[in-house]
Amino acid sequence: MQFDLSAVETATMVFFGTLVFALLLTFFITTAAFVALALLGVGRLGWFIAASLLLGAVHGINHAWDRLVHHAGAVELPGDFPGDLIGQSSPSTGTYPRVVLRDS
């Protein structure tokens, strides 16, 4: 017994054709949504990695600068600056002698 398509009513063929078309559209939309979510996840991961690297670089620079400042503050300078003889005024401080400033 062979299946005769001409025996099927037109309304039934339209109904099944509409169902097949709806399934194709559903598959396409589902695939597009999955690809969009995957791309969004990859973009989010890339942004997170870039932000973490930048934050780590800034933290490293701040840490290195802090170490440099504290190391420079711990250095003892022997005596006055050259050129500061008794009785000479310093151009930057008027009549007061220069003072070696230290990080507190």
Tab-separated table of N, CA, C and O in Angstrom:
chain	number	residue	atom	x	y	z
A	1	MET	N	0.831	-1.160	0.000
A	1	MET	CA	0.000	0.000	0.000
A	1	MET	C	0.893	1.246	0.000
A	1	MET	O	1.708	1.419	0.883
A	2	GLN	N	0.743	2.046	-0.986
A	2	GLN	CA	1.536	3.257	-1.117
A	2	GLN	C	0.758	4.448	-0.571
A	2	GLN	O	-0.474	4.478	-0.611
A	3	PHE	N	1.527	5.410	-0.103
A	3	PHE	CA	0.911	6.624	0.422
A	3	PHE	C	0.609	7.547	-0.736
A	3	PHE	O	1.497	7.924	-1.495
A	4	ASP	N	-0.605	7.915	-0.874
A	4	ASP	CA	-1.025	8.793	-1.964
A	4	ASP	C	-1.258	10.191	-1.389
A	4	ASP	O	-2.181	10.418	-0.619
A	5	LEU	N	-0.363	11.136	-1.760
A	5	LEU	CA	-0.438	12.496	-1.243
A	5	LEU	C	-1.670	13.232	-1.773
A	5	LEU	O	-2.170	14.154	-1.129
A	6	SER	N	-2.154	12.805	-2.882
A	6	SER	CA	-3.325	13.486	-3.434
A	6	SER	C	-4.587	13.179	-2.638
A	6	SER	O	-5.585	13.896	-2.761
A	7	ALA	N	-4.535	12.132	-1.802
A	7	ALA	CA	-5.704	11.800	-0.995
A	7	ALA	C	-5.812	12.677	0.251
A	7	ALA	O	-6.849	12.723	0.901
A	8	VAL	N	-4.717	13.391	0.584
A	8	VAL	CA	-4.715	14.242	1.779
A	8	VAL	C	-5.374	15.573	1.412
A	8	VAL	O	-5.139	16.141	0.353
A	9	GLU	N	-6.179	16.065	2.309
A	9	GLU	CA	-6.864	17.325	2.050
A	9	GLU	C	-5.873	18.488	2.055
A	9	GLU	O	-4.817	18.440	2.682
A	10	THR	N	-6.221	19.528	1.379
A	10	THR	CA	-5.367	20.713	1.271
A	10	THR	C	-5.179	21.363	2.635
A	10	THR	O	-4.076	21.798	2.984
A	11	ALA	N	-6.222	21.420	3.421
A	11	ALA	CA	-6.123	22.046	4.745
A	11	ALA	C	-5.148	21.273	5.634
A	11	ALA	O	-4.376	21.877	6.402
A	12	THR	N	-5.117	19.975	5.525
A	12	THR	CA	-4.193	19.164	6.324
A	12	THR	C	-2.754	19.417	5.882
A	12	THR	O	-1.852	19.551	6.709
A	13	MET	N	-2.520	19.514	4.577
A	13	MET	CA	-1.164	19.796	4.078
A	13	MET	C	-0.715	21.195	4.512
A	13	MET	O	0.440	21.397	4.878
A	14	VAL	N	-1.610	22.161	4.462
A	14	VAL	CA	-1.267	23.519	4.903
A	14	VAL	C	-0.935	23.509	6.395
A	14	VAL	O	0.029	24.143	6.838
A	15	PHE	N	-1.718	22.763	7.171
A	15	PHE	CA	-1.467	22.688	8.616
A	15	PHE	C	-0.095	22.079	8.911
A	15	PHE	O	0.691	22.647	9.673
A	16	PHE	N	0.223	20.951	8.278
A	16	PHE	CA	1.523	20.317	8.522
A	16	PHE	C	2.672	21.155	7.953
A	16	PHE	O	3.759	21.225	8.527
A	17	GLY	N	2.445	21.816	6.840
A	17	GLY	CA	3.466	22.711	6.281
A	17	GLY	C	3.756	23.875	7.215
A	17	GLY	O	4.909	24.289	7.393
A	18	THR	N	2.679	24.400	7.822
A	18	THR	CA	2.850	25.490	8.792
A	18	THR	C	3.618	25.010	10.015
A	18	THR	O	4.484	25.727	10.541
A	19	LEU	N	3.337	23.801	10.476
A	19	LEU	CA	4.083	23.247	11.614
A	19	LEU	C	5.561	23.069	11.289
A	19	LEU	O	6.436	23.387	12.104
A	20	VAL	N	5.869	22.565	10.091
A	20	VAL	CA	7.276	22.385	9.685
A	20	VAL	C	7.966	23.748	9.598
A	20	VAL	O	9.106	23.910	10.056
A	21	PHE	N	7.286	24.723	9.005
A	21	PHE	CA	7.864	26.070	8.908
A	21	PHE	C	8.098	26.668	10.301
A	21	PHE	O	9.136	27.290	10.552
A	22	ALA	N	7.151	26.449	11.217
A	22	ALA	CA	7.305	26.950	12.592
A	22	ALA	C	8.478	26.262	13.287
A	22	ALA	O	9.238	26.906	14.027
A	23	LEU	N	8.655	24.975	13.046
A	23	LEU	CA	9.802	24.265	13.637
A	23	LEU	C	11.125	24.784	13.082
A	23	LEU	O	12.101	24.942	13.824
A	24	LEU	N	11.169	25.072	11.783
A	24	LEU	CA	12.381	25.645	11.189
A	24	LEU	C	12.690	27.023	11.786
A	24	LEU	O	13.852	27.335	12.104
A	25	LEU	N	11.654	27.850	11.914
A	25	LEU	CA	11.860	29.175	12.524
A	25	LEU	C	12.316	29.057	13.978
A	25	LEU	O	13.215	29.783	14.423
A	26	THR	N	11.723	28.123	14.709
A	26	THR	CA	12.105	27.914	16.106
A	26	THR	C	13.555	27.465	16.210
A	26	THR	O	14.320	27.951	17.049
A	27	PHE	N	13.949	26.560	15.336
A	27	PHE	CA	15.342	26.093	15.326
A	27	PHE	C	16.304	27.239	15.006
A	27	PHE	O	17.339	27.396	15.657
A	28	PHE	N	15.943	28.055	14.007
A	28	PHE	CA	16.797	29.184	13.634
A	28	PHE	C	16.927	30.190	14.774
A	28	PHE	O	18.026	30.653	15.095
A	29	ILE	N	15.817	30.534	15.400
A	29	ILE	CA	15.845	31.512	16.495
A	29	ILE	C	16.603	30.962	17.694
A	29	ILE	O	17.384	31.678	18.346
A	30	THR	N	16.420	29.685	17.997
A	30	THR	CA	17.133	29.072	19.114
A	30	THR	C	18.641	29.062	18.861
A	30	THR	O	19.435	29.378	19.750
A	31	THR	N	19.023	28.712	17.635
A	31	THR	CA	20.447	28.709	17.279
A	31	THR	C	21.022	30.124	17.350
A	31	THR	O	22.126	30.329	17.865
A	32	ALA	N	20.306	31.109	16.830
A	32	ALA	CA	20.783	32.497	16.871
A	32	ALA	C	20.910	32.991	18.313
A	32	ALA	O	21.881	33.679	18.653
A	33	ALA	N	19.970	32.630	19.160
A	33	ALA	CA	20.045	33.047	20.565
A	33	ALA	C	21.230	32.387	21.262
A	33	ALA	O	21.935	33.029	22.048
A	34	PHE	N	21.465	31.122	20.981
A	34	PHE	CA	22.601	30.429	21.583
A	34	PHE	C	23.924	31.057	21.141
A	34	PHE	O	24.823	31.271	21.960
A	35	VAL	N	24.041	31.367	19.855
A	35	VAL	CA	25.266	32.000	19.347
A	35	VAL	C	25.449	33.388	19.974
A	35	VAL	O	26.560	33.777	20.357
A	36	ALA	N	24.360	34.138	20.113
A	36	ALA	CA	24.446	35.468	20.731
A	36	ALA	C	24.885	35.366	22.186
A	36	ALA	O	25.730	36.145	22.642
A	37	LEU	N	24.344	34.404	22.916
A	37	LEU	CA	24.754	34.226	24.314
A	37	LEU	C	26.212	33.780	24.418
A	37	LEU	O	26.943	34.214	25.317
A	38	ALA	N	26.638	32.921	23.504
A	38	ALA	CA	28.033	32.479	23.511
A	38	ALA	C	28.969	33.650	23.224
A	38	ALA	O	30.001	33.814	23.895
A	39	LEU	N	28.624	34.477	22.239
A	39	LEU	CA	29.445	35.655	21.938
A	39	LEU	C	29.448	36.642	23.099
A	39	LEU	O	30.474	37.260	23.403
A	40	LEU	N	28.308	36.793	23.734
A	40	LEU	CA	28.230	37.673	24.894
A	40	LEU	C	29.112	37.156	26.030
A	40	LEU	O	29.807	37.928	26.693
A	41	GLY	N	29.100	35.849	26.232
A	41	GLY	CA	29.951	35.259	27.267
A	41	GLY	C	31.425	35.422	26.965
A	41	GLY	O	32.228	35.727	27.844
A	42	VAL	N	31.803	35.238	25.693
A	42	VAL	CA	33.201	35.418	25.300
A	42	VAL	C	33.616	36.879	25.473
A	42	VAL	O	34.714	37.181	25.957
A	43	GLY	N	32.722	37.798	25.091
A	43	GLY	CA	33.026	39.222	25.271
A	43	GLY	C	33.160	39.595	26.737
A	43	GLY	O	34.046	40.352	27.116
A	44	ARG	N	32.290	39.047	27.556
A	44	ARG	CA	32.354	39.314	29.000
A	44	ARG	C	33.648	38.764	29.587
A	44	ARG	O	34.287	39.411	30.420
A	45	LEU	N	34.033	37.567	29.159
A	45	LEU	CA	35.282	36.981	29.639
A	45	LEU	C	36.478	37.825	29.204
A	45	LEU	O	37.385	38.077	29.999
A	46	GLY	N	36.459	38.282	27.955
A	46	GLY	CA	37.542	39.144	27.470
A	46	GLY	C	37.621	40.449	28.244
A	46	GLY	O	38.709	40.919	28.591
A	47	TRP	N	36.462	41.053	28.514
A	47	TRP	CA	36.431	42.293	29.288
A	47	TRP	C	36.947	42.060	30.706
A	47	TRP	O	37.681	42.879	31.251
A	48	PHE	N	36.557	40.945	31.320
A	48	PHE	CA	37.007	40.626	32.671
A	48	PHE	C	38.521	40.434	32.699
A	48	PHE	O	39.196	40.925	33.614
A	49	ILE	N	39.068	39.751	31.713
A	49	ILE	CA	40.522	39.535	31.657
A	49	ILE	C	41.248	40.860	31.453
A	49	ILE	O	42.246	41.145	32.125
A	50	ALA	N	40.750	41.695	30.527
A	50	ALA	CA	41.395	42.990	30.278
A	50	ALA	C	41.337	43.883	31.519
A	50	ALA	O	42.331	44.532	31.879
A	51	ALA	N	40.188	43.910	32.183
A	51	ALA	CA	40.057	44.735	33.387
A	51	ALA	C	40.954	44.212	34.505
A	51	ALA	O	41.567	45.004	35.233
A	52	SER	N	41.067	42.908	34.634
A	52	SER	CA	41.925	42.338	35.675
A	52	SER	C	43.392	42.649	35.408
A	52	SER	O	44.150	42.970	36.333
A	53	LEU	N	43.807	42.546	34.140
A	53	LEU	CA	45.195	42.866	33.792
A	53	LEU	C	45.497	44.340	34.053
A	53	LEU	O	46.560	44.685	34.585
A	54	LEU	N	44.578	45.209	33.680
A	54	LEU	CA	44.790	46.642	33.908
A	54	LEU	C	44.827	46.956	35.392
A	54	LEU	O	45.683	47.717	35.853
A	55	LEU	N	43.917	46.370	36.146
A	55	LEU	CA	43.909	46.587	37.593
A	55	LEU	C	45.182	46.063	38.234
A	55	LEU	O	45.757	46.700	39.120
A	56	GLY	N	45.655	44.905	37.785
A	56	GLY	CA	46.912	44.350	38.300
A	56	GLY	C	48.101	45.238	37.964
A	56	GLY	O	49.005	45.419	38.786
A	57	ALA	N	48.120	45.795	36.749
A	57	ALA	CA	49.214	46.694	36.361
A	57	ALA	C	49.211	47.957	37.216
A	57	ALA	O	50.264	48.407	37.687
A	58	VAL	N	48.044	48.537	37.439
A	58	VAL	CA	47.949	49.741	38.271
A	58	VAL	C	48.371	49.423	39.711
A	58	VAL	O	49.107	50.194	40.336
A	59	HIS	N	47.938	48.279	40.221
A	59	HIS	CA	48.322	47.887	41.572
A	59	HIS	C	49.838	47.681	41.668
A	59	HIS	O	50.466	48.092	42.645
A	60	GLY	N	50.423	47.056	40.648
A	60	GLY	CA	51.869	46.853	40.632
A	60	GLY	C	52.641	48.156	40.581
A	60	GLY	O	53.655	48.326	41.259
A	61	ILE	N	52.180	49.101	39.766
A	61	ILE	CA	52.834	50.411	39.679
A	61	ILE	C	52.731	51.136	41.016
A	61	ILE	O	53.707	51.722	41.498
A	62	ASN	N	51.552	51.104	41.640
A	62	ASN	CA	51.380	51.757	42.935
A	62	ASN	C	52.270	51.120	44.003
A	62	ASN	O	52.857	51.820	44.824
A	63	HIS	N	52.364	49.799	43.975
A	63	HIS	CA	53.197	49.103	44.962
A	63	HIS	C	54.675	49.456	44.755
A	63	HIS	O	55.400	49.729	45.728
A	64	ALA	N	55.122	49.472	43.494
A	64	ALA	CA	56.521	49.817	43.210
A	64	ALA	C	56.817	51.263	43.609
A	64	ALA	O	57.885	51.556	44.171
A	65	TRP	N	55.885	52.166	43.329
A	65	TRP	CA	56.085	53.566	43.695
A	65	TRP	C	56.144	53.719	45.222
A	65	TRP	O	56.968	54.465	45.747
A	66	ASP	N	55.279	53.010	45.928
A	66	ASP	CA	55.278	53.064	47.386
A	66	ASP	C	56.606	52.569	47.949
A	66	ASP	O	57.165	53.177	48.864
A	67	ARG	N	57.121	51.481	47.411
A	67	ARG	CA	58.418	50.952	47.870
A	67	ARG	C	59.538	51.952	47.587
A	67	ARG	O	60.431	52.146	48.406
A	68	LEU	N	59.495	52.580	46.401
A	68	LEU	CA	60.523	53.549	46.041
A	68	LEU	C	60.492	54.757	46.972
A	68	LEU	O	61.545	55.224	47.444
A	69	VAL	N	59.297	55.251	47.271
A	69	VAL	CA	59.175	56.421	48.151
A	69	VAL	C	59.662	56.087	49.556
A	69	VAL	O	60.402	56.867	50.176
A	70	HIS	N	59.291	54.928	50.080
A	70	HIS	CA	59.725	54.568	51.427
A	70	HIS	C	61.218	54.273	51.483
A	70	HIS	O	61.880	54.570	52.474
A	71	HIS	N	61.757	53.731	50.397
A	71	HIS	CA	63.203	53.509	50.357
A	71	HIS	C	63.947	54.846	50.306
A	71	HIS	O	64.953	55.030	50.981
A	72	ALA	N	63.432	55.778	49.516
A	72	ALA	CA	64.073	57.094	49.426
A	72	ALA	C	63.954	57.839	50.753
A	72	ALA	O	64.849	58.603	51.125
A	73	GLY	N	62.881	57.611	51.493
A	73	GLY	CA	62.716	58.271	52.785
A	73	GLY	C	63.634	57.695	53.849
A	73	GLY	O	63.949	58.365	54.833
A	74	ALA	N	64.081	56.462	53.660
A	74	ALA	CA	64.957	55.838	54.652
A	74	ALA	C	66.424	56.163	54.433
A	74	ALA	O	67.258	55.859	55.282
A	75	VAL	N	66.752	56.786	53.313
A	75	VAL	CA	68.152	57.105	53.013
A	75	VAL	C	68.598	58.286	53.863
A	75	VAL	O	67.919	59.307	53.936
A	76	GLU	N	69.733	58.147	54.523
A	76	GLU	CA	70.306	59.236	55.328
A	76	GLU	C	71.274	60.028	54.462
A	76	GLU	O	72.175	59.464	53.855
A	77	LEU	N	71.068	61.324	54.411
A	77	LEU	CA	71.974	62.181	53.664
A	77	LEU	C	73.016	62.746	54.624
A	77	LEU	O	72.673	63.314	55.654
A	78	PRO	N	74.280	62.603	54.290
A	78	PRO	CA	75.326	63.111	55.181
A	78	PRO	C	75.457	64.626	55.065
A	78	PRO	O	75.922	65.134	54.057
A	79	GLY	N	75.020	65.340	56.056
A	79	GLY	CA	75.212	66.790	56.108
A	79	GLY	C	74.253	67.553	55.223
A	79	GLY	O	73.168	67.113	54.885
A	80	ASP	N	74.688	68.764	54.856
A	80	ASP	CA	73.881	69.659	54.045
A	80	ASP	C	74.133	69.423	52.569
A	80	ASP	O	75.038	68.714	52.165
A	81	PHE	N	73.338	70.106	51.777
A	81	PHE	CA	73.554	70.060	50.334
A	81	PHE	C	74.823	70.820	49.987
A	81	PHE	O	75.209	71.756	50.683
A	82	PRO	N	75.493	70.455	48.923
A	82	PRO	CA	76.678	71.228	48.514
A	82	PRO	C	76.276	72.659	48.157
A	82	PRO	O	75.255	72.895	47.555
A	83	GLY	N	77.112	73.604	48.537
A	83	GLY	CA	76.835	75.004	48.234
A	83	GLY	C	76.140	75.725	49.366
A	83	GLY	O	76.010	76.935	49.336
A	84	ASP	N	75.678	75.017	50.369
A	84	ASP	CA	75.033	75.658	51.510
A	84	ASP	C	76.091	75.935	52.580
A	84	ASP	O	76.288	75.155	53.504
A	85	LEU	N	76.756	77.003	52.422
A	85	LEU	CA	77.760	77.387	53.405
A	85	LEU	C	77.121	78.308	54.422
A	85	LEU	O	76.094	78.934	54.188
A	86	ILE	N	77.732	78.403	55.556
A	86	ILE	CA	77.196	79.253	56.617
A	86	ILE	C	77.230	80.702	56.146
A	86	ILE	O	78.208	81.189	55.614
A	87	GLY	N	76.126	81.399	56.312
A	87	GLY	CA	76.041	82.799	55.923
A	87	GLY	C	75.481	83.011	54.536
A	87	GLY	O	75.170	84.133	54.180
A	88	GLN	N	75.385	81.942	53.730
A	88	GLN	CA	74.811	82.111	52.396
A	88	GLN	C	73.313	81.827	52.459
A	88	GLN	O	72.864	80.957	53.179
A	89	SER	N	72.589	82.606	51.684
A	89	SER	CA	71.143	82.357	51.642
A	89	SER	C	70.829	81.451	50.450
A	89	SER	O	71.488	81.501	49.428
A	90	SER	N	69.810	80.691	50.635
A	90	SER	CA	69.378	79.787	49.569
A	90	SER	C	68.327	80.501	48.723
A	90	SER	O	67.425	81.127	49.271
A	91	PRO	N	68.426	80.408	47.407
A	91	PRO	CA	67.469	81.138	46.571
A	91	PRO	C	66.036	80.634	46.696
A	91	PRO	O	65.106	81.386	46.484
A	92	SER	N	65.844	79.374	47.061
A	92	SER	CA	64.485	78.858	47.095
A	92	SER	C	63.791	79.125	48.422
A	92	SER	O	62.580	79.105	48.489
A	93	THR	N	64.544	79.369	49.505
A	93	THR	CA	63.913	79.571	50.809
A	93	THR	C	64.204	80.939	51.404
A	93	THR	O	63.965	81.157	52.580
A	94	GLY	N	64.736	81.845	50.649
A	94	GLY	CA	65.025	83.185	51.170
A	94	GLY	C	66.254	83.164	52.055
A	94	GLY	O	67.327	82.752	51.649
A	95	THR	N	66.129	83.590	53.293
A	95	THR	CA	67.284	83.665	54.190
A	95	THR	C	67.454	82.404	55.023
A	95	THR	O	68.428	82.292	55.757
A	96	TYR	N	66.497	81.452	54.936
A	96	TYR	CA	66.597	80.235	55.732
A	96	TYR	C	67.449	79.207	54.999
A	96	TYR	O	67.374	79.089	53.789
A	97	PRO	N	68.247	78.455	55.723
A	97	PRO	CA	69.038	77.415	55.048
A	97	PRO	C	68.125	76.281	54.557
A	97	PRO	O	67.030	76.079	55.091
A	98	ARG	N	68.603	75.569	53.575
A	98	ARG	CA	67.800	74.464	53.057
A	98	ARG	C	67.686	73.371	54.093
A	98	ARG	O	68.587	73.112	54.867
A	99	VAL	N	66.536	72.724	54.089
A	99	VAL	CA	66.283	71.640	55.037
A	99	VAL	C	66.053	70.369	54.226
A	99	VAL	O	65.336	70.366	53.236
A	100	VAL	N	66.689	69.303	54.649
A	100	VAL	CA	66.497	68.029	53.976
A	100	VAL	C	65.166	67.443	54.486
A	100	VAL	O	65.008	67.178	55.657
A	101	LEU	N	64.223	67.298	53.550
A	101	LEU	CA	62.920	66.784	53.909
A	101	LEU	C	62.937	65.266	53.841
A	101	LEU	O	63.530	64.673	52.962
A	102	ARG	N	62.253	64.654	54.765
A	102	ARG	CA	62.240	63.196	54.839
A	102	ARG	C	60.788	62.732	54.895
A	102	ARG	O	59.939	63.383	55.460
A	103	ASP	N	60.497	61.597	54.284
A	103	ASP	CA	59.147	61.023	54.318
A	103	ASP	C	58.846	60.578	55.755
A	103	ASP	O	59.572	59.820	56.327
A	104	SER	N	57.739	61.058	56.305
A	104	SER	CA	57.455	60.740	57.693
A	104	SER	C	56.771	59.430	57.858
A	104	SER	O	56.107	58.913	57.052
